[in-house]
CSV table of C-alpha atoms in Angstrom, one decimal:
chain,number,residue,atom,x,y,z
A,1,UNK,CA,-17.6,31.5,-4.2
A,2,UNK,CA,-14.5,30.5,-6.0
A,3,UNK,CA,-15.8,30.3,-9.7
A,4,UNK,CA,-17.2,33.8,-10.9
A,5,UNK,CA,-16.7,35.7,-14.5
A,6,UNK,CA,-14.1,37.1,-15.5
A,7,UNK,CA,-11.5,35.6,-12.8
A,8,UNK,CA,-8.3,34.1,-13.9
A,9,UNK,CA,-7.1,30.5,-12.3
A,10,UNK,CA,-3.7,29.2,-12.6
A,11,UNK,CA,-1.6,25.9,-13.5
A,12,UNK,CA,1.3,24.6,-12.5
A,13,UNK,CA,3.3,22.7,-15.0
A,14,UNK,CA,6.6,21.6,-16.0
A,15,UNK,CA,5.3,23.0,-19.3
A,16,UNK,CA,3.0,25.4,-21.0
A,17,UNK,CA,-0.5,23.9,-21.1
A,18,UNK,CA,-2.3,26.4,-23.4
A,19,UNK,CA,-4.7,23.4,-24.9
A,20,UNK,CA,-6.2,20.6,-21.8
A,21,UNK,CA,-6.4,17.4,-22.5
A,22,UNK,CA,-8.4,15.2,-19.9
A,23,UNK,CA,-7.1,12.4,-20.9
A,24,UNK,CA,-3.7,13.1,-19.4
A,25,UNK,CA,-5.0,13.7,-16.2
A,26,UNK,CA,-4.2,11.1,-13.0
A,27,UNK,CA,-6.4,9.5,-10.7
A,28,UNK,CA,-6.4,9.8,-6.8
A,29,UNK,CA,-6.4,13.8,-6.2
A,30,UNK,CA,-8.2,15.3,-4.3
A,31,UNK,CA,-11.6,15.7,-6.0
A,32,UNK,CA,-10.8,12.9,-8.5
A,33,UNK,CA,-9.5,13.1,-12.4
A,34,UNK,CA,-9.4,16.1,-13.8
A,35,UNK,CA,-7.6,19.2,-14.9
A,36,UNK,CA,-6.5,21.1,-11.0
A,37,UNK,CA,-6.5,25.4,-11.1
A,38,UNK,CA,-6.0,27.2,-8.3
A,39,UNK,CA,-6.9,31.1,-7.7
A,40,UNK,CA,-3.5,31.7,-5.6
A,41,UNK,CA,-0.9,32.2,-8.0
A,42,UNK,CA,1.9,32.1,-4.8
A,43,UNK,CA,0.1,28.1,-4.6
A,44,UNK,CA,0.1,27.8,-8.3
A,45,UNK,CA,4.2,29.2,-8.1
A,46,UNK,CA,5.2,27.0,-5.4
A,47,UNK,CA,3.4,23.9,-6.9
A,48,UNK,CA,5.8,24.2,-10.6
A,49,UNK,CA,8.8,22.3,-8.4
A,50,UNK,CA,6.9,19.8,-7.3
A,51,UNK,CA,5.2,19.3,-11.2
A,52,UNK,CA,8.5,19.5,-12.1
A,53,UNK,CA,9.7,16.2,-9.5
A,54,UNK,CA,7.0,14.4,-10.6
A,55,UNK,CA,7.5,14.5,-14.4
A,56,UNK,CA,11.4,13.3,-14.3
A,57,UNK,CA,9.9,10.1,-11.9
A,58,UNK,CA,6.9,9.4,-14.3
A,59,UNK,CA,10.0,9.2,-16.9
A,60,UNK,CA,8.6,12.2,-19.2
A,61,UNK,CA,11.8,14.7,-21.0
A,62,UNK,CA,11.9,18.0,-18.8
A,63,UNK,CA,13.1,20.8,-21.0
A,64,UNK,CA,14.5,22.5,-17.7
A,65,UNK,CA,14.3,21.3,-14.6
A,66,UNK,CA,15.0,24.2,-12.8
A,67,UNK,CA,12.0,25.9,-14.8
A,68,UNK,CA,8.3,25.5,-15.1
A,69,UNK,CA,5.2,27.2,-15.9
A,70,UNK,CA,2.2,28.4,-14.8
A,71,UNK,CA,-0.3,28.6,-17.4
A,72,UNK,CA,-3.4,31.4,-17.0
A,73,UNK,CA,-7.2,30.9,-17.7
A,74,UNK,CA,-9.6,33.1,-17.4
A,75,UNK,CA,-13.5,31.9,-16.7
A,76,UNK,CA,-15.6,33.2,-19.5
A,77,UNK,CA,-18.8,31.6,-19.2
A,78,UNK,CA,-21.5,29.2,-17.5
A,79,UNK,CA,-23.3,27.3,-19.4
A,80,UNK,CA,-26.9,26.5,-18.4
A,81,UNK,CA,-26.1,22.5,-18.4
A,82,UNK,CA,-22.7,22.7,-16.1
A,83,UNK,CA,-22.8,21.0,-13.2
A,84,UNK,CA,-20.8,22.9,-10.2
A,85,UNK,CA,-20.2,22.0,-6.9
A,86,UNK,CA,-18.0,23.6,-4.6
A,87,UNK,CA,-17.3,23.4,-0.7
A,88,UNK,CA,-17.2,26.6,0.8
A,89,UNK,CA,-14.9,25.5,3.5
A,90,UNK,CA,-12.6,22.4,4.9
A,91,UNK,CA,-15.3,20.2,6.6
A,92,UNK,CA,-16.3,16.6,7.4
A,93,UNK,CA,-18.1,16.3,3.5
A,94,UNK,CA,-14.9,18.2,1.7
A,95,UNK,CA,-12.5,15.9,4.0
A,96,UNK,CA,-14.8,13.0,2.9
A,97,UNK,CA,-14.2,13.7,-0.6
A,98,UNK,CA,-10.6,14.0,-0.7
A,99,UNK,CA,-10.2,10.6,1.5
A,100,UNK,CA,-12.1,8.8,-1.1
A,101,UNK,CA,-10.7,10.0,-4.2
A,102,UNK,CA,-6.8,9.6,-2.7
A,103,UNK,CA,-8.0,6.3,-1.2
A,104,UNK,CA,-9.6,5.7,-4.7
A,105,UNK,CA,-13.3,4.5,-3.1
A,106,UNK,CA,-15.4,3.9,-6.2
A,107,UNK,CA,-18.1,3.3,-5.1
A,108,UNK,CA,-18.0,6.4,-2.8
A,109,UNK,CA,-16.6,8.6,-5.7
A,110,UNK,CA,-19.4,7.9,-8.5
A,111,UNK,CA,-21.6,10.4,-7.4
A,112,UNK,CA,-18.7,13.1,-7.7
A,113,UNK,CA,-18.0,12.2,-10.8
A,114,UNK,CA,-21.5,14.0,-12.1
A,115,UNK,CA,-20.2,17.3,-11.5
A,116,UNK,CA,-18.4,19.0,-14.4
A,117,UNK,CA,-16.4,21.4,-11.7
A,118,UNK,CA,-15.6,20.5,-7.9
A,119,UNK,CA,-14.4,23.3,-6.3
A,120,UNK,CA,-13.4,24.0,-2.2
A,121,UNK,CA,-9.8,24.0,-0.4
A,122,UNK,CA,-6.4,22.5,-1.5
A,123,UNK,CA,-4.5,20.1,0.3
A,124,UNK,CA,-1.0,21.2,-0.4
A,125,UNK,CA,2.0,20.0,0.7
A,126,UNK,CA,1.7,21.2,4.2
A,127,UNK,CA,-1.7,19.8,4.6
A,128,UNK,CA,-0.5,16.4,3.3
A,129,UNK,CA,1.0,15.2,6.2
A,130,UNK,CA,-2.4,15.4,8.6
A,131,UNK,CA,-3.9,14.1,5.4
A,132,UNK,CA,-1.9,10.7,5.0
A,133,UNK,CA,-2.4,10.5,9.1
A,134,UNK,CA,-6.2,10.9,8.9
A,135,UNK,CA,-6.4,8.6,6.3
A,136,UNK,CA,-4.0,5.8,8.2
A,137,UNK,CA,-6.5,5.8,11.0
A,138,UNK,CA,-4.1,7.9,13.6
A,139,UNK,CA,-6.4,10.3,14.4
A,140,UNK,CA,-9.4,7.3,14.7
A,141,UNK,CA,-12.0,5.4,12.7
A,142,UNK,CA,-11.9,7.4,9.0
A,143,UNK,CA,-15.5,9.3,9.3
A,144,UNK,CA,-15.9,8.9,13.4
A,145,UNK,CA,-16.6,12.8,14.9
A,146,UNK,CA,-13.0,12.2,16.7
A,147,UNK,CA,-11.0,11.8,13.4
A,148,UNK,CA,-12.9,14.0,11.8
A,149,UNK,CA,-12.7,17.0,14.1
A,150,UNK,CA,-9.1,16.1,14.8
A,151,UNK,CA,-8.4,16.6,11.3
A,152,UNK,CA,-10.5,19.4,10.3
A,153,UNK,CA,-8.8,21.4,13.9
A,154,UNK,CA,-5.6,20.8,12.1
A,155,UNK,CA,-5.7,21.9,9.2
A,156,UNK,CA,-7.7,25.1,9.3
A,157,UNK,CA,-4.9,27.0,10.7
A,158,UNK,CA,-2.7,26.5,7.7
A,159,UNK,CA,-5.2,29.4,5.6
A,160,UNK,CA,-5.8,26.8,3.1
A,161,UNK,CA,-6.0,28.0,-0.6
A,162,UNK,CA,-8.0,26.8,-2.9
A,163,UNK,CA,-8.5,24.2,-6.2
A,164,UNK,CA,-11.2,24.4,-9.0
A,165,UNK,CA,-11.0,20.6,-10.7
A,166,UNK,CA,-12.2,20.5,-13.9
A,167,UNK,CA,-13.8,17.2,-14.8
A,168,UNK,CA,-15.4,17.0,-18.2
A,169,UNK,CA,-15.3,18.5,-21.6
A,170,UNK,CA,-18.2,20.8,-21.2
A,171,UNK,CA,-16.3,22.4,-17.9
A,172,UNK,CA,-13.3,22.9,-20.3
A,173,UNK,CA,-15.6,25.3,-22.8
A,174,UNK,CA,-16.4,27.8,-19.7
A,175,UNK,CA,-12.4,28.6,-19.6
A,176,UNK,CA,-10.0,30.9,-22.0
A,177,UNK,CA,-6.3,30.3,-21.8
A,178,UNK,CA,-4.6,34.0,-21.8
A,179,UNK,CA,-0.8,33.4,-21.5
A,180,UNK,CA,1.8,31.3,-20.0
A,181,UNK,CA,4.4,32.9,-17.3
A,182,UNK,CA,7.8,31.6,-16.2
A,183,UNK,CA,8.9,30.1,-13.0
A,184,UNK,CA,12.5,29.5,-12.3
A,185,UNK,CA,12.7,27.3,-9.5
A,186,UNK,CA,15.3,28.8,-6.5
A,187,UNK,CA,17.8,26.0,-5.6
A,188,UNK,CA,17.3,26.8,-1.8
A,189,UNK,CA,14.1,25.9,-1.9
């Protein structure tokens, strides 16, 4: 189980994000809209170049573009009403979920959209690629036991890390902001 007291989770931003605001999240990741932590701070370090790239497309002022931030939270409490759901591995339902949210299926993605937290694997940048194939039909028919398995066979060797999406207001209450660190982002990268 990802989600327990007391454990800190990490953001990746071209900023400091001490105060979440829902509203600024994007559609089409992997469990839907919502506000993306991660438990790996390496992940949540790696992911502040690619925050940074898509900021200066989306048009928004970068302070620095060759630093970012990774904002800390630490998991207080549960509240009686919050609504978690979390996949405790990369399998055909948690593969099913991402494909509909990035395909943006609604009338798949409703019922996910009751949980206050989704929780389960990332699909990072090294994932993406088996992803976008799966999703394209290369590996079959999206849902068939071939595409699936294909899929799932690929990318469990890549140790994937994991993601805690926060989805409503109440989810936002459970979590304390503790600090913001630097990332300076390494040209050679």
């Amino acid at each position: 189980m990802i989600l327990r007291e007391g454990i800190e989770l990490y953001h990746a931003s071209y900023k400091v994000v001490d105060k979440i605001d829902l509203s600024c999240c994007s559609e089409g990741k992997d469990f839907g809209k919502g506000f993306y932590l991660t438990s790996d701070f390496g992940q949540a370090c790696k992911f502040v170049k690619t925050s940074i790239k898509k900021a200066l497309v989306n048009g928004v002022e970068v302070e620095n573009d060759r630093m970012g931030y990774v904002s800390v939270y630490k998991f207080e409490r549960v509240f009686d009403e919050l609504s978690v759901y979390e996949f405790p591995e990369a399998n055909r339902e948690w593969l099913s979920c991402v494909t509909e949210h990035r395909k943006r299926v609604e009338s798949r993605i409703a019922d996910w959209d009751t949980y206050d937290i989704i929780a389960g694997k990332i699909a990072d940048d090294t994932t993406n690629q088996v992803l976008t194939a799966y999703i394209n039909g290369l590996y079959g028919e999206i849902g068939s036991d071939l595409a699936d398995e294909t899929a799932i066979r690929m990318l469990l060797p890549n140790k994937l890390s994991d993601q805690v999406c926060l989805k409503s207001e109440l989810a936002l209450k459970c979590f304390c902001f503790l600090e913001a660190k630097e990332v300076r982002i390494d040209e050679s990268k």
